[in-house]
PDB file of C-alpha atoms in Angstrom:
ATOM      1  CA  MET A   1     114.188  87.170 101.181  1.00 92.00           C
ATOM      2  CA  LYS A   2     114.391  87.175 104.978  1.00 96.00           C
ATOM      3  CA  LEU A   3     110.711  87.279 105.867  1.00 97.00           C
ATOM      4  CA  ASN A   4     111.426  86.995 109.587  1.00 97.00           C
ATOM      5  CA  ILE A   5     113.045  90.445 109.532  1.00 98.00           C
ATOM      6  CA  ILE A   6     110.003  91.909 107.767  1.00 98.00           C
ATOM      7  CA  LYS A   7     107.530  90.258 110.134  1.00 98.00           C
ATOM      8  CA  GLN A   8     109.458  91.466 113.173  1.00 98.00           C
ATOM      9  CA  TYR A   9     109.470  95.032 111.826  1.00 98.00           C
ATOM     10  CA  ALA A  10     105.713  94.876 111.261  1.00 98.00           C
ATOM     11  CA  TYR A  11     105.210  93.553 114.771  1.00 98.00           C
ATOM     12  CA  GLN A  12     107.256  96.310 116.373  1.00 97.00           C
ATOM     13  CA  THR A  13     105.499  98.997 114.323  1.00 97.00           C
ATOM     14  CA  LEU A  14     101.918  97.791 114.789  1.00 97.00           C
ATOM     15  CA  LYS A  15     101.856  95.916 118.101  1.00 96.00           C
ATOM     16  CA  ALA A  16     100.432  98.843 120.108  1.00 95.00           C
ATOM     17  CA  ASP A  17      97.700  99.816 117.643  1.00 96.00           C
ATOM     18  CA  THR A  18      94.116  99.776 118.927  1.00 95.00           C
ATOM     19  CA  SER A  19      92.351 101.036 115.794  1.00 95.00           C
ATOM     20  CA  GLY A  20      92.013  97.663 114.054  1.00 96.00           C
ATOM     21  CA  HIS A  21      95.287  98.012 112.134  1.00 97.00           C
ATOM     22  CA  ASP A  22      97.429  95.996 114.522  1.00 97.00           C
ATOM     23  CA  PHE A  23      99.863  93.166 113.842  1.00 98.00           C
ATOM     24  CA  TYR A  24      97.101  90.559 113.863  1.00 98.00           C
ATOM     25  CA  HIS A  25      95.378  92.451 111.056  1.00 98.00           C
ATOM     26  CA  VAL A  26      98.409  92.293 108.731  1.00 98.00           C
ATOM     27  CA  GLN A  27      98.950  88.659 109.734  1.00 98.00           C
ATOM     28  CA  ARG A  28      95.378  87.831 108.672  1.00 98.00           C
ATOM     29  CA  VAL A  29      95.884  89.754 105.434  1.00 98.00           C
ATOM     30  CA  ALA A  30      99.027  87.737 104.675  1.00 98.00           C
ATOM     31  CA  HIS A  31      97.262  84.422 105.275  1.00 98.00           C
ATOM     32  CA  LEU A  32      94.203  85.402 103.253  1.00 98.00           C
ATOM     33  CA  ALA A  33      96.240  86.847 100.378  1.00 98.00           C
ATOM     34  CA  GLN A  34      98.225  83.609 100.177  1.00 97.00           C
ATOM     35  CA  ASN A  35      94.999  81.567 100.187  1.00 97.00           C
ATOM     36  CA  LEU A  36      93.530  83.673  97.389  1.00 97.00           C
ATOM     37  CA  TRP A  37      96.780  83.321  95.450  1.00 96.00           C
ATOM     38  CA  ASN A  38      96.697  79.540  95.824  1.00 95.00           C
ATOM     39  CA  ILE A  39      93.231  79.405  94.261  1.00 94.00           C
ATOM     40  CA  ASP A  40      94.481  80.978  91.020  1.00 93.00           C
ATOM     41  CA  HIS A  41      98.087  79.748  90.950  1.00 91.00           C
ATOM     42  CA  GLN A  42     100.286  76.814  91.871  1.00 83.00           C
ATOM     43  CA  PRO A  43     100.006  76.560  95.688  1.00 83.00           C
ATOM     44  CA  THR A  44     103.449  77.792  96.698  1.00 84.00           C
ATOM     45  CA  THR A  45     104.469  80.395  99.252  1.00 87.00           C
ATOM     46  CA  ASN A  46     104.801  83.806  97.596  1.00 94.00           C
ATOM     47  CA  ASP A  47     107.335  85.760  99.660  1.00 97.00           C
ATOM     48  CA  VAL A  48     106.715  89.062  97.840  1.00 97.00           C
ATOM     49  CA  LEU A  49     102.976  88.830  98.473  1.00 97.00           C
ATOM     50  CA  ILE A  50     103.537  87.991 102.141  1.00 98.00           C
ATOM     51  CA  ALA A  51     106.038  90.808 102.622  1.00 98.00           C
ATOM     52  CA  ALA A  52     103.673  93.368 101.092  1.00 98.00           C
ATOM     53  CA  SER A  53     100.853  92.098 103.309  1.00 98.00           C
ATOM     54  CA  TYR A  54     102.862  92.504 106.495  1.00 98.00           C
ATOM     55  CA  LEU A  55     104.194  95.934 105.522  1.00 98.00           C
ATOM     56  CA  HIS A  56     101.128  97.592 104.005  1.00 97.00           C
ATOM     57  CA  ASP A  57     100.051  99.408 107.196  1.00 97.00           C
ATOM     58  CA  THR A  58     103.532 100.260 108.461  1.00 97.00           C
ATOM     59  CA  ILE A  59     103.516 103.407 106.293  1.00 96.00           C
ATOM     60  CA  ASP A  60      99.861 104.308 106.813  1.00 94.00           C
ATOM     61  CA  GLU A  61      99.147 107.855 107.972  1.00 90.00           C
ATOM     62  CA  LYS A  62      96.651 106.450 110.477  1.00 88.00           C
ATOM     63  CA  ILE A  63      99.466 104.588 112.227  1.00 90.00           C
ATOM     64  CA  VAL A  64     102.711 106.525 111.804  1.00 93.00           C
ATOM     65  CA  THR A  65     103.489 110.185 112.408  1.00 91.00           C
ATOM     66  CA  SER A  66     105.191 110.618 109.032  1.00 95.00           C
ATOM     67  CA  SER A  67     104.374 108.403 106.048  1.00 94.00           C
ATOM     68  CA  PRO A  68     107.365 109.625 103.987  1.00 95.00           C
ATOM     69  CA  GLN A  69     109.773 108.812 106.815  1.00 97.00           C
ATOM     70  CA  ALA A  70     108.096 105.449 107.346  1.00 97.00           C
ATOM     71  CA  LEU A  71     108.462 104.688 103.639  1.00 97.00           C
ATOM     72  CA  LYS A  72     112.187 105.422 103.858  1.00 97.00           C
ATOM     73  CA  ARG A  73     112.492 102.999 106.776  1.00 97.00           C
ATOM     74  CA  VAL A  74     110.626 100.291 104.867  1.00 98.00           C
ATOM     75  CA  THR A  75     112.792 100.835 101.787  1.00 97.00           C
ATOM     76  CA  LYS A  76     115.914 100.350 103.873  1.00 97.00           C
ATOM     77  CA  LEU A  77     114.311  97.348 105.573  1.00 98.00           C
ATOM     78  CA  LEU A  78     113.727  95.613 102.246  1.00 98.00           C
ATOM     79  CA  GLN A  79     117.390  95.993 101.391  1.00 97.00           C
ATOM     80  CA  THR A  80     118.369  94.563 104.791  1.00 97.00           C
ATOM     81  CA  ALA A  81     115.957  91.675 104.218  1.00 97.00           C
ATOM     82  CA  GLU A  82     117.780  90.930 100.946  1.00 96.00           C
ATOM     83  CA  CYS A  83     114.872  91.622  98.629  1.00 96.00           C
ATOM     84  CA  ALA A  84     115.792  91.733  94.971  1.00 96.00           C
ATOM     85  CA  PRO A  85     115.253  95.090  93.228  1.00 97.00           C
ATOM     86  CA  SER A  86     112.260  93.726  91.297  1.00 96.00           C
ATOM     87  CA  GLU A  87     110.740  92.448  94.541  1.00 97.00           C
ATOM     88  CA  GLN A  88     111.283  95.802  96.239  1.00 97.00           C
ATOM     89  CA  GLU A  89     109.540  97.583  93.369  1.00 97.00           C
ATOM     90  CA  GLN A  90     106.471  95.332  93.559  1.00 97.00           C
ATOM     91  CA  ILE A  91     106.205  95.657  97.336  1.00 98.00           C
ATOM     92  CA  LEU A  92     106.670  99.428  97.434  1.00 98.00           C
ATOM     93  CA  THR A  93     104.286 100.045  94.523  1.00 97.00           C
ATOM     94  CA  THR A  94     101.675  97.887  96.231  1.00 98.00           C
ATOM     95  CA  ILE A  95     101.820  99.403  99.708  1.00 97.00           C
ATOM     96  CA  THR A  96     101.906 103.005  98.455  1.00 96.00           C
ATOM     97  CA  HIS A  97      98.952 102.656  96.054  1.00 96.00           C
ATOM     98  CA  MET A  98      96.547 100.091  97.516  1.00 96.00           C
ATOM     99  CA  SER A  99      94.527 102.075 100.070  1.00 93.00           C
ATOM    100  CA  PHE A 100      90.860 102.917  99.573  1.00 90.00           C
ATOM    101  CA  ALA A 101      91.464 106.622 100.206  1.00 88.00           C
ATOM    102  CA  ASP A 102      94.284 106.864  97.650  1.00 87.00           C
ATOM    103  CA  ASN A 103      92.086 105.313  94.956  1.00 88.00           C
ATOM    104  CA  LEU A 104      89.096 107.626  95.323  1.00 87.00           C
ATOM    105  CA  ALA A 105      90.278 110.284  92.884  1.00 82.00           C
ATOM    106  CA  HIS A 106      92.418 107.992  90.729  1.00 84.00           C
ATOM    107  CA  HIS A 107      92.380 104.217  90.360  1.00 88.00           C
ATOM    108  CA  TYR A 108      95.875 102.732  90.514  1.00 93.00           C
ATOM    109  CA  GLN A 109      96.716  99.581  88.599  1.00 94.00           C
ATOM    110  CA  LEU A 110      98.594  97.383  91.048  1.00 97.00           C
ATOM    111  CA  PRO A 111     101.104  94.632  90.279  1.00 96.00           C
ATOM    112  CA  LEU A 112      99.575  91.161  90.267  1.00 96.00           C
ATOM    113  CA  ILE A 113     100.696  90.395  93.820  1.00 96.00           C
ATOM    114  CA  GLY A 114      99.331  93.759  94.912  1.00 97.00           C
ATOM    115  CA  GLN A 115      95.884  92.857  93.637  1.00 98.00           C
ATOM    116  CA  TYR A 116      95.778  89.851  95.967  1.00 98.00           C
ATOM    117  CA  VAL A 117      97.061  91.872  98.912  1.00 98.00           C
ATOM    118  CA  GLN A 118      94.509  94.618  98.255  1.00 98.00           C
ATOM    119  CA  ASP A 119      91.674  92.080  98.075  1.00 98.00           C
ATOM    120  CA  ALA A 120      92.787  90.434 101.327  1.00 98.00           C
ATOM    121  CA  ASP A 121      93.103  93.789 103.097  1.00 98.00           C
ATOM    122  CA  ARG A 122      89.617  94.832 102.006  1.00 98.00           C
ATOM    123  CA  LEU A 123      88.156  91.459 102.922  1.00 98.00           C
ATOM    124  CA  ASP A 124      89.464  91.954 106.459  1.00 98.00           C
ATOM    125  CA  ALA A 125      87.325  95.124 106.565  1.00 98.00           C
ATOM    126  CA  LEU A 126      84.226  92.999 105.905  1.00 98.00           C
ATOM    127  CA  GLY A 127      82.315  90.345 107.825  1.00 98.00           C
ATOM    128  CA  ALA A 128      82.398  89.836 111.580  1.00 98.00           C
ATOM    129  CA  ILE A 129      85.950  91.093 112.002  1.00 98.00           C
ATOM    130  CA  GLY A 130      85.169  94.007 109.693  1.00 98.00           C
ATOM    131  CA  ILE A 131      82.328  95.089 111.977  1.00 98.00           C
ATOM    132  CA  ALA A 132      84.571  94.860 115.038  1.00 98.00           C
ATOM    133  CA  ARG A 133      87.344  96.812 113.311  1.00 98.00           C
ATOM    134  CA  ALA A 134      84.922  99.518 112.165  1.00 97.00           C
ATOM    135  CA  PHE A 135      83.819 100.241 115.708  1.00 97.00           C
ATOM    136  CA  ALA A 136      87.370 100.026 117.056  1.00 97.00           C
ATOM    137  CA  TYR A 137      88.510 102.600 114.487  1.00 95.00           C
ATOM    138  CA  GLY A 138      85.505 104.837 115.068  1.00 95.00           C
ATOM    139  CA  GLY A 139      86.177 104.879 118.786  1.00 95.00           C
ATOM    140  CA  LYS A 140      89.846 105.631 118.210  1.00 94.00           C
ATOM    141  CA  GLN A 141      88.840 108.588 116.016  1.00 92.00           C
ATOM    142  CA  ASN A 142      86.261 109.839 118.553  1.00 94.00           C
ATOM    143  CA  GLN A 143      83.469 109.369 116.026  1.00 95.00           C
ATOM    144  CA  PRO A 144      79.860 109.096 117.188  1.00 95.00           C
ATOM    145  CA  LEU A 145      78.429 105.616 117.029  1.00 96.00           C
ATOM    146  CA  TYR A 146      75.500 106.886 115.004  1.00 96.00           C
ATOM    147  CA  ASP A 147      73.780 110.217 114.498  1.00 95.00           C
ATOM    148  CA  PRO A 148      70.713 110.362 112.220  1.00 94.00           C
ATOM    149  CA  LYS A 149      71.444 114.038 111.551  1.00 95.00           C
ATOM    150  CA  ILE A 150      74.819 113.209 109.964  1.00 93.00           C
ATOM    151  CA  LYS A 151      74.118 111.672 106.574  1.00 93.00           C
ATOM    152  CA  PRO A 152      76.519 109.429 104.603  1.00 91.00           C
ATOM    153  CA  ARG A 153      78.349 111.225 101.801  1.00 88.00           C
ATOM    154  CA  GLN A 154      79.692 110.217  98.420  1.00 87.00           C
ATOM    155  CA  LEU A 155      83.446 110.542  98.881  1.00 79.00           C
ATOM    156  CA  THR A 156      85.588 111.625  95.949  1.00 75.00           C
ATOM    157  CA  SER A 157      89.008 112.542  97.357  1.00 81.00           C
ATOM    158  CA  HIS A 158      91.597 111.481  99.907  1.00 78.00           C
ATOM    159  CA  SER A 159      91.278 114.698 101.913  1.00 77.00           C
ATOM    160  CA  GLN A 160      87.483 114.491 102.025  1.00 81.00           C
ATOM    161  CA  TYR A 161      87.683 110.870 103.174  1.00 79.00           C
ATOM    162  CA  ARG A 162      90.004 111.758 106.048  1.00 75.00           C
ATOM    163  CA  GLN A 163      88.456 115.049 107.166  1.00 76.00           C
ATOM    164  CA  HIS A 164      84.692 114.990 106.671  1.00 83.00           C
ATOM    165  CA  PRO A 165      82.409 114.645 109.730  1.00 86.00           C
ATOM    166  CA  THR A 166      81.001 111.133 109.902  1.00 93.00           C
ATOM    167  CA  THR A 167      79.886 108.320 112.197  1.00 96.00           C
ATOM    168  CA  THR A 168      80.843 104.668 112.453  1.00 97.00           C
ATOM    169  CA  ILE A 169      77.519 103.586 110.974  1.00 97.00           C
ATOM    170  CA  ASN A 170      78.015 105.994 108.063  1.00 96.00           C
ATOM    171  CA  HIS A 171      81.365 104.294 107.402  1.00 95.00           C
ATOM    172  CA  PHE A 172      79.472 101.188 106.332  1.00 97.00           C
ATOM    173  CA  TYR A 173      77.742 103.155 103.566  1.00 96.00           C
ATOM    174  CA  GLU A 174      80.644 105.439 102.656  1.00 94.00           C
ATOM    175  CA  LYS A 175      83.213 102.644 102.291  1.00 95.00           C
ATOM    176  CA  LEU A 176      82.540  99.120 103.501  1.00 97.00           C
ATOM    177  CA  PHE A 177      79.513  98.284 101.354  1.00 97.00           C
ATOM    178  CA  GLN A 178      81.422  99.489  98.275  1.00 95.00           C
ATOM    179  CA  LEU A 179      84.370  97.166  98.731  1.00 97.00           C
ATOM    180  CA  GLN A 180      82.903  94.064  97.089  1.00 96.00           C
ATOM    181  CA  ASP A 181      82.761  95.893  93.753  1.00 96.00           C
ATOM    182  CA  THR A 182      86.462  96.808  93.968  1.00 96.00           C
ATOM    183  CA  MET A 183      87.747  93.222  94.218  1.00 97.00           C
ATOM    184  CA  ASN A 184      90.424  92.204  91.737  1.00 97.00           C
ATOM    185  CA  THR A 185      89.955  88.426  91.972  1.00 97.00           C
ATOM    186  CA  ALA A 186      86.940  86.192  91.469  1.00 95.00           C
ATOM    187  CA  ALA A 187      87.519  84.403  94.773  1.00 95.00           C
ATOM    188  CA  GLY A 188      87.863  87.728  96.551  1.00 97.00           C
ATOM    189  CA  TYR A 189      84.601  88.986  95.060  1.00 97.00           C
ATOM    190  CA  HIS A 190      82.719  85.850  96.086  1.00 97.00           C
ATOM    191  CA  LEU A 191      83.967  86.068  99.663  1.00 97.00           C
ATOM    192  CA  ALA A 192      83.311  89.813  99.777  1.00 98.00           C
ATOM    193  CA  GLN A 193      79.693  89.211  98.760  1.00 98.00           C
ATOM    194  CA  GLN A 194      79.210  86.737 101.623  1.00 98.00           C
ATOM    195  CA  ARG A 195      80.780  89.044 104.195  1.00 98.00           C
ATOM    196  CA  THR A 196      78.859  92.077 102.933  1.00 98.00           C
ATOM    197  CA  ILE A 197      75.537  90.251 103.330  1.00 98.00           C
ATOM    198  CA  PHE A 198      76.477  89.456 106.931  1.00 98.00           C
ATOM    199  CA  MET A 199      77.208  93.146 107.566  1.00 98.00           C
ATOM    200  CA  GLN A 200      73.959  94.256 105.939  1.00 98.00           C
ATOM    201  CA  GLU A 201      72.032  91.888 108.197  1.00 98.00           C
ATOM    202  CA  PHE A 202      73.867  93.307 111.212  1.00 98.00           C
ATOM    203  CA  LEU A 203      73.050  96.869 110.184  1.00 97.00           C
ATOM    204  CA  THR A 204      69.376  96.010 109.683  1.00 96.00           C
ATOM    205  CA  LYS A 205      69.270  94.616 113.217  1.00 96.00           C
ATOM    206  CA  PHE A 206      71.184  97.632 114.554  1.00 96.00           C
ATOM    207  CA  MET A 207      68.629 100.038 113.102  1.00 95.00           C
ATOM    208  CA  GLN A 208      65.730  98.016 114.506  1.00 95.00           C
ATOM    209  CA  GLU A 209      67.220  98.133 117.989  1.00 95.00           C
ATOM    210  CA  TRP A 210      68.119 101.825 117.602  1.00 95.00           C
ATOM    211  CA  GLN A 211      64.479 102.587 116.879  1.00 92.00           C
ATOM    212  CA  GLY A 212      63.355 100.580 119.882  1.00 91.00           C
ATOM    213  CA  GLN A 213      61.765  97.764 117.910  1.00 81.00           C
ATOM    214  CA  ILE A 214      61.297  94.455 119.735  1.00 68.00           C
TER     215      ILE A 214
END
């Protein structure tokens, strides 16, 4: 597999993003997914896992104007990059079924490599970088920082997740604090717990300052 072709495609597709889904995000996901993999398996580079990590946001509706067209481009890319048919299947199944929104109404069982990529992607939504990405995305979507009149909601469908009125602070309750319980791997769960505690402490401090407490 020619990973350099895949990485270059991801760079060209994501380099201009300012919502927290840029090239550096997928690069972090690739590194973290490989590290999680090495904990449970023989420490060797897993090209399929890395390819899926770099490509997972190149078909995302938040990034591209047409997800179906983007998926066609990625499918052709994998052939150009000399991915075997079995590798293509694992990558495409992973990137089309791993998102939080797509799993609200129905939980998809991912291939083994997809479980590590999904954990790494969700871990990058937690902790210090997760906080920064949340506010970057909220600003990109013109969401209020916080509005006490807009309450967090229990989300049950893809359309509701994308279209309901919300705030960046609500996003912590509607998605981010739920992620630790969706981890596929033991190492991912442990790290998610640590990063979630950090975010909870941040939110406690945020609310104190919002209310004018010294």
